[in-house]
PDB file of C-alpha atoms and ligand atoms in Angstrom:
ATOM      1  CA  UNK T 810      14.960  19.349  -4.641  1.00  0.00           C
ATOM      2  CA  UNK T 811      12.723  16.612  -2.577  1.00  0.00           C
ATOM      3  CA  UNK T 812      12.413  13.934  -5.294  1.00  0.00           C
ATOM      4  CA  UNK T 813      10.596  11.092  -4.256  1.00  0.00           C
ATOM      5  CA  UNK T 814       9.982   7.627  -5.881  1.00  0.00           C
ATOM      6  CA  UNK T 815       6.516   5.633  -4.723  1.00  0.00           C
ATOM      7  CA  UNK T 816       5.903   2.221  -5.911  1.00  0.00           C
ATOM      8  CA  UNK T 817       3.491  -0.502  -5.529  1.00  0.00           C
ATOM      9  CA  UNK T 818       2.011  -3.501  -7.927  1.00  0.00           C
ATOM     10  CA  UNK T 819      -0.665  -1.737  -9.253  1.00  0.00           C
ATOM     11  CA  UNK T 820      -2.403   1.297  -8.667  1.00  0.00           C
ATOM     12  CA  UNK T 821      -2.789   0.159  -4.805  1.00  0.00           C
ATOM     13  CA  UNK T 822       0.147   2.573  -3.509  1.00  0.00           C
ATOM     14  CA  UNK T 823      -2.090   5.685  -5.416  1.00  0.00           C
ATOM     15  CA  UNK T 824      -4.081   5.294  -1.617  1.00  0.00           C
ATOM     16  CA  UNK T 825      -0.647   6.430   0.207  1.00  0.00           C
ATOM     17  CA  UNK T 826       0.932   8.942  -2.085  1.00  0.00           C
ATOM     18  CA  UNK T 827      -2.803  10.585  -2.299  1.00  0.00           C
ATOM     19  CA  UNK T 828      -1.781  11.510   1.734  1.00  0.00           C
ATOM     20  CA  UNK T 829       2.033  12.299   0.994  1.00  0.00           C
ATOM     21  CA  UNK T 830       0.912  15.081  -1.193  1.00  0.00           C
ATOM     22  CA  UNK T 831      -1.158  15.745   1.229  1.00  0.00           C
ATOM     23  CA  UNK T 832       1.550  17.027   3.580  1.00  0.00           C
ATOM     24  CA  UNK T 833       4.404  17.134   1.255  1.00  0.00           C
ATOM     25  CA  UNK T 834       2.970  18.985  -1.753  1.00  0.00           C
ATOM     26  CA  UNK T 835       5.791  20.677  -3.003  1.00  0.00           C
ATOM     27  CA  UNK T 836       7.625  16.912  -3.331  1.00  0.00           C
ATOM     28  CA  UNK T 837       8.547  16.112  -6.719  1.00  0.00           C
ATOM     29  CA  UNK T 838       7.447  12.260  -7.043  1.00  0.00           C
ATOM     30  CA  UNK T 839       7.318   9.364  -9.263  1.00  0.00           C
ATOM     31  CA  UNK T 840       5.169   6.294  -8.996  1.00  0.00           C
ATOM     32  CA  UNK T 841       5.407   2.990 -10.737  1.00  0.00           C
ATOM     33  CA  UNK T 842       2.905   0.569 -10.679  1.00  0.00           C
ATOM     34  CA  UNK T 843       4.546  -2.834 -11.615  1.00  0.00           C
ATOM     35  CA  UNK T 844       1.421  -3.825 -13.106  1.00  0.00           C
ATOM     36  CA  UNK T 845       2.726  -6.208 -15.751  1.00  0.00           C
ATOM     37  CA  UNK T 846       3.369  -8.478 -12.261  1.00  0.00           C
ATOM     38  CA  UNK T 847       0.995  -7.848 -10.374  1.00  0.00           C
ATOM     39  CA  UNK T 848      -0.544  -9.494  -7.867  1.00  0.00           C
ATOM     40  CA  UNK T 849       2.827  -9.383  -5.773  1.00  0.00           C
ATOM     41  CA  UNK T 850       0.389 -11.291  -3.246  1.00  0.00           C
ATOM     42  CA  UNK T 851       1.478 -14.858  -3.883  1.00  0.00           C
ATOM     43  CA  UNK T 852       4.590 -14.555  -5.990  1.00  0.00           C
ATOM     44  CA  UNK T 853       8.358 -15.313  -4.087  1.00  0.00           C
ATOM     45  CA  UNK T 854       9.934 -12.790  -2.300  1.00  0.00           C
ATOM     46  CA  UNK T 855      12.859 -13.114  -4.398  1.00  0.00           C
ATOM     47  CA  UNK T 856      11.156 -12.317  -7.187  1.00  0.00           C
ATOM     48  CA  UNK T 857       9.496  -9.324  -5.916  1.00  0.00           C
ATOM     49  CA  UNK T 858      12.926  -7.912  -4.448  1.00  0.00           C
ATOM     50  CA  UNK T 859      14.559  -8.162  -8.012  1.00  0.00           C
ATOM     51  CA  UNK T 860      11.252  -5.982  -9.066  1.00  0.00           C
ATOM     52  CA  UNK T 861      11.771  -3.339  -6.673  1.00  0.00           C
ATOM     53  CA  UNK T 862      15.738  -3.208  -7.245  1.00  0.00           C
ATOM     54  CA  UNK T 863      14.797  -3.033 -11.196  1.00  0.00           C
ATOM     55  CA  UNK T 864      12.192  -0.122  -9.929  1.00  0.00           C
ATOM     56  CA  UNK T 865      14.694   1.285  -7.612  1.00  0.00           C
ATOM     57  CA  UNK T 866      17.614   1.733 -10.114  1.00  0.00           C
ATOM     58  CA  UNK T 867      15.068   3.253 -12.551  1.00  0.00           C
ATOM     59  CA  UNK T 868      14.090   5.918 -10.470  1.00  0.00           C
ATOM     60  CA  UNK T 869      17.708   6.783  -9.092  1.00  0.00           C
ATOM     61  CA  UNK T 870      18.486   7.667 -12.619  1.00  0.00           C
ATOM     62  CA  UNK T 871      15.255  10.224 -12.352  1.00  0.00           C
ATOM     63  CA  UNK T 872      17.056  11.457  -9.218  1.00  0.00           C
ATOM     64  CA  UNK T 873      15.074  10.468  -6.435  1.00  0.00           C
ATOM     65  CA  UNK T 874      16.160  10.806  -3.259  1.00  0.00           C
ATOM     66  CA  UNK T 875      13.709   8.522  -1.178  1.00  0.00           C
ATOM     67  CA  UNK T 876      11.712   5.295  -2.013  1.00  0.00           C
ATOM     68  CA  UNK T 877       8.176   4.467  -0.646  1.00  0.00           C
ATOM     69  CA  UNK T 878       7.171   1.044  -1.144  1.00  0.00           C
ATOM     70  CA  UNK T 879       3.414   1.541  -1.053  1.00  0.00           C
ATOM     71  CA  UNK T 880       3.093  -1.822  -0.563  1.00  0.00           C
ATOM     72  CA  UNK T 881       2.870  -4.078   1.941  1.00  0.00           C
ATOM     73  CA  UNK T 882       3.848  -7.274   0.300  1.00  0.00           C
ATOM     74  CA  UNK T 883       7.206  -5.949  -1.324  1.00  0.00           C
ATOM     75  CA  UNK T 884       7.975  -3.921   2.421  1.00  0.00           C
ATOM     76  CA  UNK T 885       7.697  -7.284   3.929  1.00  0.00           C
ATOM     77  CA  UNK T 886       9.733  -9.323   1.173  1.00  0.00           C
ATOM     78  CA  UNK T 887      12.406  -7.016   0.178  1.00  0.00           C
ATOM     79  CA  UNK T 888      12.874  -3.331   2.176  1.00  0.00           C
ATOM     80  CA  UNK T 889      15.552  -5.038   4.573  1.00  0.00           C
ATOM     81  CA  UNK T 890      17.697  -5.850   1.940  1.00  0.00           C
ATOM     82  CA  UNK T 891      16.965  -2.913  -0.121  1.00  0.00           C
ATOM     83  CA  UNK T 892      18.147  -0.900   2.562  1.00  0.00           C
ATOM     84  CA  UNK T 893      21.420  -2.573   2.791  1.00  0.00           C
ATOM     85  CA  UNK T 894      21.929  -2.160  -0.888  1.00  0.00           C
ATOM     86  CA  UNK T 895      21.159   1.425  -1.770  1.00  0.00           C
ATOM     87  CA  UNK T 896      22.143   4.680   0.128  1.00  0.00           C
ATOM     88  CA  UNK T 897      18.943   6.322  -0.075  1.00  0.00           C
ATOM     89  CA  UNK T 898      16.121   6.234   2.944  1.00  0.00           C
ATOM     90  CA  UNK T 899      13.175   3.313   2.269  1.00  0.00           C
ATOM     91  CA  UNK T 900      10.047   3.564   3.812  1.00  0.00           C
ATOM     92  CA  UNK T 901       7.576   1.077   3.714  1.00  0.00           C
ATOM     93  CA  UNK T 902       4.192  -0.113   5.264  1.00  0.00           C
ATOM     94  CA  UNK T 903       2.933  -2.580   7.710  1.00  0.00           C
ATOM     95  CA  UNK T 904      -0.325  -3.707   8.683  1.00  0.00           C
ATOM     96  CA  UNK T 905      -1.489  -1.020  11.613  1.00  0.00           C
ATOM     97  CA  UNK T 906      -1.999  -3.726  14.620  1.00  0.00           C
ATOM     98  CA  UNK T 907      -0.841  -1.255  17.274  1.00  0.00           C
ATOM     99  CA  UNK T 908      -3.280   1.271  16.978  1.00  0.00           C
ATOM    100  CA  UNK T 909      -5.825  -1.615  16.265  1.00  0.00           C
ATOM    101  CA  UNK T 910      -5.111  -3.282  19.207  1.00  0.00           C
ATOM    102  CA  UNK T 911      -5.110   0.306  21.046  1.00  0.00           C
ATOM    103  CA  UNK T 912      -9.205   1.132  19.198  1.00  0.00           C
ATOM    104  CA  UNK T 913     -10.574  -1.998  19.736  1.00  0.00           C
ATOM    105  CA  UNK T 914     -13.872  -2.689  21.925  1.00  0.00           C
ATOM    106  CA  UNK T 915     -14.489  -6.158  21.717  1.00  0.00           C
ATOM    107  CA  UNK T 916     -11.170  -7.031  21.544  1.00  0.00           C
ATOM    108  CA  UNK T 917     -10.632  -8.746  18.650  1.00  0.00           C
ATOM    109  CA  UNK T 918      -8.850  -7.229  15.669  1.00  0.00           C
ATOM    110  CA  UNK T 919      -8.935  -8.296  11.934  1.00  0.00           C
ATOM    111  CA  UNK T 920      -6.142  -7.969   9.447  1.00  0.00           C
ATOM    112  CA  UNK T 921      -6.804  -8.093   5.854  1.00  0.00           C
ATOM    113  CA  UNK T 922      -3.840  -8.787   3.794  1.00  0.00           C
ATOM    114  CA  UNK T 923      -1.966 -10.786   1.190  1.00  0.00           C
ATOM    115  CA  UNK T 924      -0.762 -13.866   2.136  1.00  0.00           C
ATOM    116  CA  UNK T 925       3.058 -12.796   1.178  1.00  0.00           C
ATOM    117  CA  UNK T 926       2.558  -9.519   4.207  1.00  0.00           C
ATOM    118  CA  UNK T 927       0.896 -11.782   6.477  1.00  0.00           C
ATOM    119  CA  UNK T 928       3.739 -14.771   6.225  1.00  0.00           C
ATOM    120  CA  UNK T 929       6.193 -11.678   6.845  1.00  0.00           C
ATOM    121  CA  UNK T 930       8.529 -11.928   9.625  1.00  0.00           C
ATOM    122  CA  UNK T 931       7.841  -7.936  10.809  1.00  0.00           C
ATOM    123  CA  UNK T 932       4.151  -8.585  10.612  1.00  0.00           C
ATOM    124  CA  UNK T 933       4.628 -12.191  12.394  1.00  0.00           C
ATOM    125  CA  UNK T 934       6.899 -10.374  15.199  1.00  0.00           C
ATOM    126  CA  UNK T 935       4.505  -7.771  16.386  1.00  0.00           C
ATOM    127  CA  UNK T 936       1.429 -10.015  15.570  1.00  0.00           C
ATOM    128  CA  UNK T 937       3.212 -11.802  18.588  1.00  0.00           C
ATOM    129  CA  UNK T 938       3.931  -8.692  20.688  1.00  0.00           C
ATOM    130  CA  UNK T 939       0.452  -7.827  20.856  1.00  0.00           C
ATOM    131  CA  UNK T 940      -1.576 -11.037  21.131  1.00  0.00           C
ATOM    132  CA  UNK T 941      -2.548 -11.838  24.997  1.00  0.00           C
ATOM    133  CA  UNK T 942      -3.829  -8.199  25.246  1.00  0.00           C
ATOM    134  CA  UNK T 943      -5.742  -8.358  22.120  1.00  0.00           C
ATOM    135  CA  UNK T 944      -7.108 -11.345  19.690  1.00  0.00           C
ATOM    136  CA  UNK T 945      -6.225 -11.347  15.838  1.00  0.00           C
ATOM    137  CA  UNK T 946      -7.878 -12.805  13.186  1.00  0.00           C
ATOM    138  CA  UNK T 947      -6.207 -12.839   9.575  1.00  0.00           C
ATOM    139  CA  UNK T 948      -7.798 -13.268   6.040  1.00  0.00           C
ATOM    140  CA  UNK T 949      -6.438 -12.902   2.812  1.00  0.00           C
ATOM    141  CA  UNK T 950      -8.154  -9.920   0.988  1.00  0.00           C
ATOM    142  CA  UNK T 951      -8.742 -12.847  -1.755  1.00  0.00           C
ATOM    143  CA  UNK T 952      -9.342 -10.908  -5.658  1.00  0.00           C
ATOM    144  CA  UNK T 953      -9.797  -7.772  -3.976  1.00  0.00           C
ATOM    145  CA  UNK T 954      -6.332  -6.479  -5.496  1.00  0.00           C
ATOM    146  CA  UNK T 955      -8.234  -7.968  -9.149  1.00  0.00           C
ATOM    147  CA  UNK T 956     -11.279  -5.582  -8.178  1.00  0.00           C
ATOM    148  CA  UNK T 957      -8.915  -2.649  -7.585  1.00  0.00           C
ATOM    149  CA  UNK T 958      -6.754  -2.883 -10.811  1.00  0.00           C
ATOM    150  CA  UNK T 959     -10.051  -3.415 -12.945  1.00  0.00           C
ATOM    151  CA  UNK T 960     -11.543  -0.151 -11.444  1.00  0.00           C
ATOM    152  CA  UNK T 961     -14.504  -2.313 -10.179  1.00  0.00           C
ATOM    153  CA  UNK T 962     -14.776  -0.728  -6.243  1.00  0.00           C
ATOM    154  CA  UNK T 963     -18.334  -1.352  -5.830  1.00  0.00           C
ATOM    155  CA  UNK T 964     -21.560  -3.435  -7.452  1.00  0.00           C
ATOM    156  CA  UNK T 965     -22.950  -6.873  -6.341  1.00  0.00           C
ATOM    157  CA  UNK T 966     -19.854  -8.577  -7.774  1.00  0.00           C
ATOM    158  CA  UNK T 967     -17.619  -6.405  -5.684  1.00  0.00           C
ATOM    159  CA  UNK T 968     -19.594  -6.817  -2.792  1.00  0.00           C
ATOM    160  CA  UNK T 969     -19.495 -10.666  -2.884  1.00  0.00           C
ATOM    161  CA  UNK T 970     -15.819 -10.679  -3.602  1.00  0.00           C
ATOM    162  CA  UNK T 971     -15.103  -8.523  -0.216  1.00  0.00           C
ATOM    163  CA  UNK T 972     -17.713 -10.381   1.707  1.00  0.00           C
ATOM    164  CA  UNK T 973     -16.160 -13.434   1.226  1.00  0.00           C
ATOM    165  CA  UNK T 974     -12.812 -12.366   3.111  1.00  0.00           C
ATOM    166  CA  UNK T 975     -14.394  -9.899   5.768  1.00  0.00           C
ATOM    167  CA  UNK T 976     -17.297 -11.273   6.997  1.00  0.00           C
ATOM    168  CA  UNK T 977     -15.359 -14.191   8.676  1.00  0.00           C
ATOM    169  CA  UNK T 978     -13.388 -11.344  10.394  1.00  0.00           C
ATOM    170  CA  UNK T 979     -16.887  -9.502  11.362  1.00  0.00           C
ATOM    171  CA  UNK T 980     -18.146 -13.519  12.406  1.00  0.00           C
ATOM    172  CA  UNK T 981     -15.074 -13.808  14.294  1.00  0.00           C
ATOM    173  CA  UNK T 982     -16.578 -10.410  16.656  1.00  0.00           C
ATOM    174  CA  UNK T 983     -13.615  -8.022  14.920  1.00  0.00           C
ATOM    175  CA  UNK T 984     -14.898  -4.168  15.124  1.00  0.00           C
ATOM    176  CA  UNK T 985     -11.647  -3.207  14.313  1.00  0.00           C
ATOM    177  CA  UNK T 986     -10.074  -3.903  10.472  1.00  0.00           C
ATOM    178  CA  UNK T 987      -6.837  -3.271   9.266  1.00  0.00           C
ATOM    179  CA  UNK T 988      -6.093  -2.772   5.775  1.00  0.00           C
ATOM    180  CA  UNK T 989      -3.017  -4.277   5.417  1.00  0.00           C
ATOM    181  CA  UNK T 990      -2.841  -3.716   1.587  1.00  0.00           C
ATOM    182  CA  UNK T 991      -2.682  -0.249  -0.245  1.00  0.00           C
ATOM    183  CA  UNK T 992      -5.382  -1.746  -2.499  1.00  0.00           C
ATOM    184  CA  UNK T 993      -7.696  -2.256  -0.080  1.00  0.00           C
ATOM    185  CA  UNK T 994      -8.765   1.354   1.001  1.00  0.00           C
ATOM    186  CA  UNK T 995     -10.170   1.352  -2.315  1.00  0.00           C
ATOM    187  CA  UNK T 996     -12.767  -1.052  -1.366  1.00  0.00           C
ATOM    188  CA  UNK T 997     -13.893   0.984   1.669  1.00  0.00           C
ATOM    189  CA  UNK T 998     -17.599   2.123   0.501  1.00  0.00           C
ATOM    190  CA  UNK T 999     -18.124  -1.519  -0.287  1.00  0.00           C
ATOM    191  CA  UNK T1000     -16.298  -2.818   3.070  1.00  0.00           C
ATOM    192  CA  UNK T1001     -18.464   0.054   4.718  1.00  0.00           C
ATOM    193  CA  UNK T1002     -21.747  -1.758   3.140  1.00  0.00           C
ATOM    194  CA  UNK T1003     -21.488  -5.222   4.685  1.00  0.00           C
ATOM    195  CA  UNK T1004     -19.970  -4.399   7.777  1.00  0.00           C
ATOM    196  CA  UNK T1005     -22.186  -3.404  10.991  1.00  0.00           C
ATOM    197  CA  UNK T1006     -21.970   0.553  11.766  1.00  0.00           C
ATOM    198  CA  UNK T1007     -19.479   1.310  14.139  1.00  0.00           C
ATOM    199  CA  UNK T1008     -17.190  -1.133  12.489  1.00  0.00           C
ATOM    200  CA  UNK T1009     -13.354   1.004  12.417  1.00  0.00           C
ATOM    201  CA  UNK T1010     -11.093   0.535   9.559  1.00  0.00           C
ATOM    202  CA  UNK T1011      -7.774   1.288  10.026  1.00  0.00           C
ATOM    203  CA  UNK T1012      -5.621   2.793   7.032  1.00  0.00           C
ATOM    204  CA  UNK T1013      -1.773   3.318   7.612  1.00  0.00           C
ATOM    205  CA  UNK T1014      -1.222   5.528   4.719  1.00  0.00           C
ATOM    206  CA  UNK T1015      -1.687   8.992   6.436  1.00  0.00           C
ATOM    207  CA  UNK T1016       0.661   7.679   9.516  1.00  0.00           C
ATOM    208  CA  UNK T1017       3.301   6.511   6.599  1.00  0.00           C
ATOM    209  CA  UNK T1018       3.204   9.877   5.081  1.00  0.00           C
ATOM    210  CA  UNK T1019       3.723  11.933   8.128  1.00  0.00           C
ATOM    211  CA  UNK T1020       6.805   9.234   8.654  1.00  0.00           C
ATOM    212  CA  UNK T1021       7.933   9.644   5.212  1.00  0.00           C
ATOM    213  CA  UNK T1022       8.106  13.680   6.261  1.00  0.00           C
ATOM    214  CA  UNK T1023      10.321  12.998   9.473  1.00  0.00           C
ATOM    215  CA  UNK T1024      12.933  10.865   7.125  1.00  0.00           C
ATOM    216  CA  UNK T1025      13.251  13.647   4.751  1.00  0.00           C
ATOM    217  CA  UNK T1026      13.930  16.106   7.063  1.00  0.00           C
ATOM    218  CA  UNK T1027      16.214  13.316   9.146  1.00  0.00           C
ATOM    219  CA  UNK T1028      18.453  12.907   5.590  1.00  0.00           C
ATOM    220  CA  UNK T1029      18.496  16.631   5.196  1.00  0.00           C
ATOM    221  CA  UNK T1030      16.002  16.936   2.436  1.00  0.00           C
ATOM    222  CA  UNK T1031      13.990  19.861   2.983  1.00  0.00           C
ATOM    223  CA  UNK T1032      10.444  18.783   2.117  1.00  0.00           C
ATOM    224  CA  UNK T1033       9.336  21.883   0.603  1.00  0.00           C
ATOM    225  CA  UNK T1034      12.167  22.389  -2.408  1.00  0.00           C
ATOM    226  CA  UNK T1035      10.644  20.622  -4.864  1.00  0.00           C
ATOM    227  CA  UNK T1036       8.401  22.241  -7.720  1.00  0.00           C
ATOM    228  CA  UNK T1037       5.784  19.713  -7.029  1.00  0.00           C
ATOM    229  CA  UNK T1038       5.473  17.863 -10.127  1.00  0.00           C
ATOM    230  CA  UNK T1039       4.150  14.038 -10.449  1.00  0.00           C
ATOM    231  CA  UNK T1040       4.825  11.651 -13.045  1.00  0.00           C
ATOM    232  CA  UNK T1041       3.476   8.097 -13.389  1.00  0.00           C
ATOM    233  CA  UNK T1042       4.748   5.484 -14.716  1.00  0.00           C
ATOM    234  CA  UNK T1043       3.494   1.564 -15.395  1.00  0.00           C
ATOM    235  CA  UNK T1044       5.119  -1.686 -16.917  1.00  0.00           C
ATOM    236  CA  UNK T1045       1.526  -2.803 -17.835  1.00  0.00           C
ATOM    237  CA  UNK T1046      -1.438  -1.598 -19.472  1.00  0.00           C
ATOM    238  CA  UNK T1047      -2.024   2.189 -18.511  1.00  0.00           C
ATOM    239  CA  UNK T1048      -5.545   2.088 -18.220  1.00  0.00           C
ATOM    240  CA  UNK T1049      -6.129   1.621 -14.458  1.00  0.00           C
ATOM    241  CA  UNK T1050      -3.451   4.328 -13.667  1.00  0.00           C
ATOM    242  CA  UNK T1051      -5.307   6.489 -16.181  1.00  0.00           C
ATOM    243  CA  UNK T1052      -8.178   6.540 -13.873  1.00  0.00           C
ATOM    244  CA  UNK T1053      -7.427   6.221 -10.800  1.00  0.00           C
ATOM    245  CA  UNK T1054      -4.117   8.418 -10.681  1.00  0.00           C
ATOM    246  CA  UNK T1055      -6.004  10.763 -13.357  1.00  0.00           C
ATOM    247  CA  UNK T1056      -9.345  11.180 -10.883  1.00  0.00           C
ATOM    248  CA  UNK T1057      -7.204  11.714  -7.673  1.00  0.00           C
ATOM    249  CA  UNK T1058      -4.746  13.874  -9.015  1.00  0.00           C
ATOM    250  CA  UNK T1059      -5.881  15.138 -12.057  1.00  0.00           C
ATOM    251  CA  UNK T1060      -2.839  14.538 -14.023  1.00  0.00           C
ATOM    252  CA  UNK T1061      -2.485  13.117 -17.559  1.00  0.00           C
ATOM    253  CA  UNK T1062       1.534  12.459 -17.062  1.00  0.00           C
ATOM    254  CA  UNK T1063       1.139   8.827 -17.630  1.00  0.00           C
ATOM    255  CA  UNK T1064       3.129   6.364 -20.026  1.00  0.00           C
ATOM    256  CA  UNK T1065       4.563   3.180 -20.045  1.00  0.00           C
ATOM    257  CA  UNK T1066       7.846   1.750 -18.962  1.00  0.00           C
ATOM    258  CA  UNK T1067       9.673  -0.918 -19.917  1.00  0.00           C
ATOM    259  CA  UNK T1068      11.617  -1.916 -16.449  1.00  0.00           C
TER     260      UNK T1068
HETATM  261  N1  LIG W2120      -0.802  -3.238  -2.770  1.00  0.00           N
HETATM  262  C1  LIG W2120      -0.030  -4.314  -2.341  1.00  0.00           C
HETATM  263  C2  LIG W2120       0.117  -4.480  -0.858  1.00  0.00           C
HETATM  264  O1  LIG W2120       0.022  -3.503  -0.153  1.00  0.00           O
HETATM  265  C3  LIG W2120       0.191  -5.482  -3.231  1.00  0.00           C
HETATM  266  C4  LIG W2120      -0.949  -6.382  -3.453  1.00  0.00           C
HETATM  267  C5  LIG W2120      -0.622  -7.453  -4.454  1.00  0.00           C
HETATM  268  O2  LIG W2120      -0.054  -7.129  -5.504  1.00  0.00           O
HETATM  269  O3  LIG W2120      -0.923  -8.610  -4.183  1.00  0.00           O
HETATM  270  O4  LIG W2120       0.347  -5.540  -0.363  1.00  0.00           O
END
């Protein structure tokens, strides 16, 4: 049975399994929002690698047979080692420069991320790769994860929140944003508002999904034996999941966990 276990701080990584089920709908999956630490944005990458080996353990015992980490903050602090540790595939995220760098007409790119993904080695070495050919301008998506877990995606508040960290990308002549944080596509309408038309946003998740396909069937999991079923799990208050994983997949299978 194709078991899979998602997890992200908050309700962020909800934006990436939305497109596994997508093309993996008969997956059975499990998704934990570490909310009771979340932001992961600023905290050591230490500490975030003993969350997801806490998270990683827990769902093991469920039976999964493949970890997302819907997040690009605990894919840049901890998937290297987590993949030494456990036998089961990891896949993670990272901010989509390439095909940025590939879209963009005025040849600047902007990357909006946590501080944590953006001090990230992986990020750092292809931020490297790909300057010369293209210019990149970083900012902190500052309390846009805050918006996200308080279900606040759009008002003036929310609006001068996001301006604050995109318009200096948009200033800088960017018509090309990546969203390197599962929160963030979340924020799109509002992003949408204050940037000029034409203005691309780049979202990894649906690329991560159709790679999260090609590991399964690489480790011999056929993606289509599971019965489809999706649980979801928190270690802080359930009320953001409620909504969010409630309006996008219309589930109720919610609780609390103490990991
Ligand atoms: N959604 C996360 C990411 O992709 C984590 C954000 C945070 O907790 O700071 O980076």
């Amino acid at each position: 049975m194709a078991s899979i276990g998602i997890m992200d701080s908050g309700v962020g990584g909800l934006s990436v399994m939305r497109e596994i089920v997508k093309i993996i709908p008969d997956a059975d999956c499990i998704y934990f929002a570490d909310n009771a630490y979340c932001p992961y944005g600023e905290k050591a990458p230490e500490f975030i690698l003993s969350r997801c080996r806490a998270v990683t353990d827990m769902m093991l015992s469920e039976g999964v047979q493949a970890m997302v980490l819907a997040c690009n903050t605990a894919t840049a602090a901890a998937i290297n080692q987590l993949r030494q540790t456990y036998g089961i595939p990891f896949v993670g995220m990272e901010p989509a420069i390439k095909p940025a760098a590939l879209m963009t007409r005025s040849g600047t790119v902007g990357v909006l991320a946590t501080a944590g993904t953006l001090k990230g080695s992986k990020y750092q070495g292809t931020k490297h790769r790909i300057e010369g050919s293209v210019r990149i301008v970083e900012c902190v998506g500052r309390g846009f994860v805050e918006l996200v877990e308080a279900c606040e995606f759009s008002g003036d508040h929310a609006e001068k929140v996001v301006a604050a960290s995109l318009q200096p990308l948009l200033d800088a002549g960017a018509d090309t944003i990546v969203l390197g944080c599962t929160h963030y596509p979340f924020l799109l309408d509002t992003m949408r508002k204050i940037a000029p038309e034409g203005t691309r946003f780049i979202d990894p998740a649906p690329a991560v999904a159709s790679h999260l396909l090609d590991v399964l069937v690489g480790n011999g999991i056929d993606p289509k034996s599971g019965s489809g079923s999706r649980k979801f799990l928190c270690s802080g208050p359930e009320n953001a999941l409620k909504r969010l994983a409630g309006t996008i997949f219309n589930t109720d299978n919610i609780s609390r966990s103490d990991v």
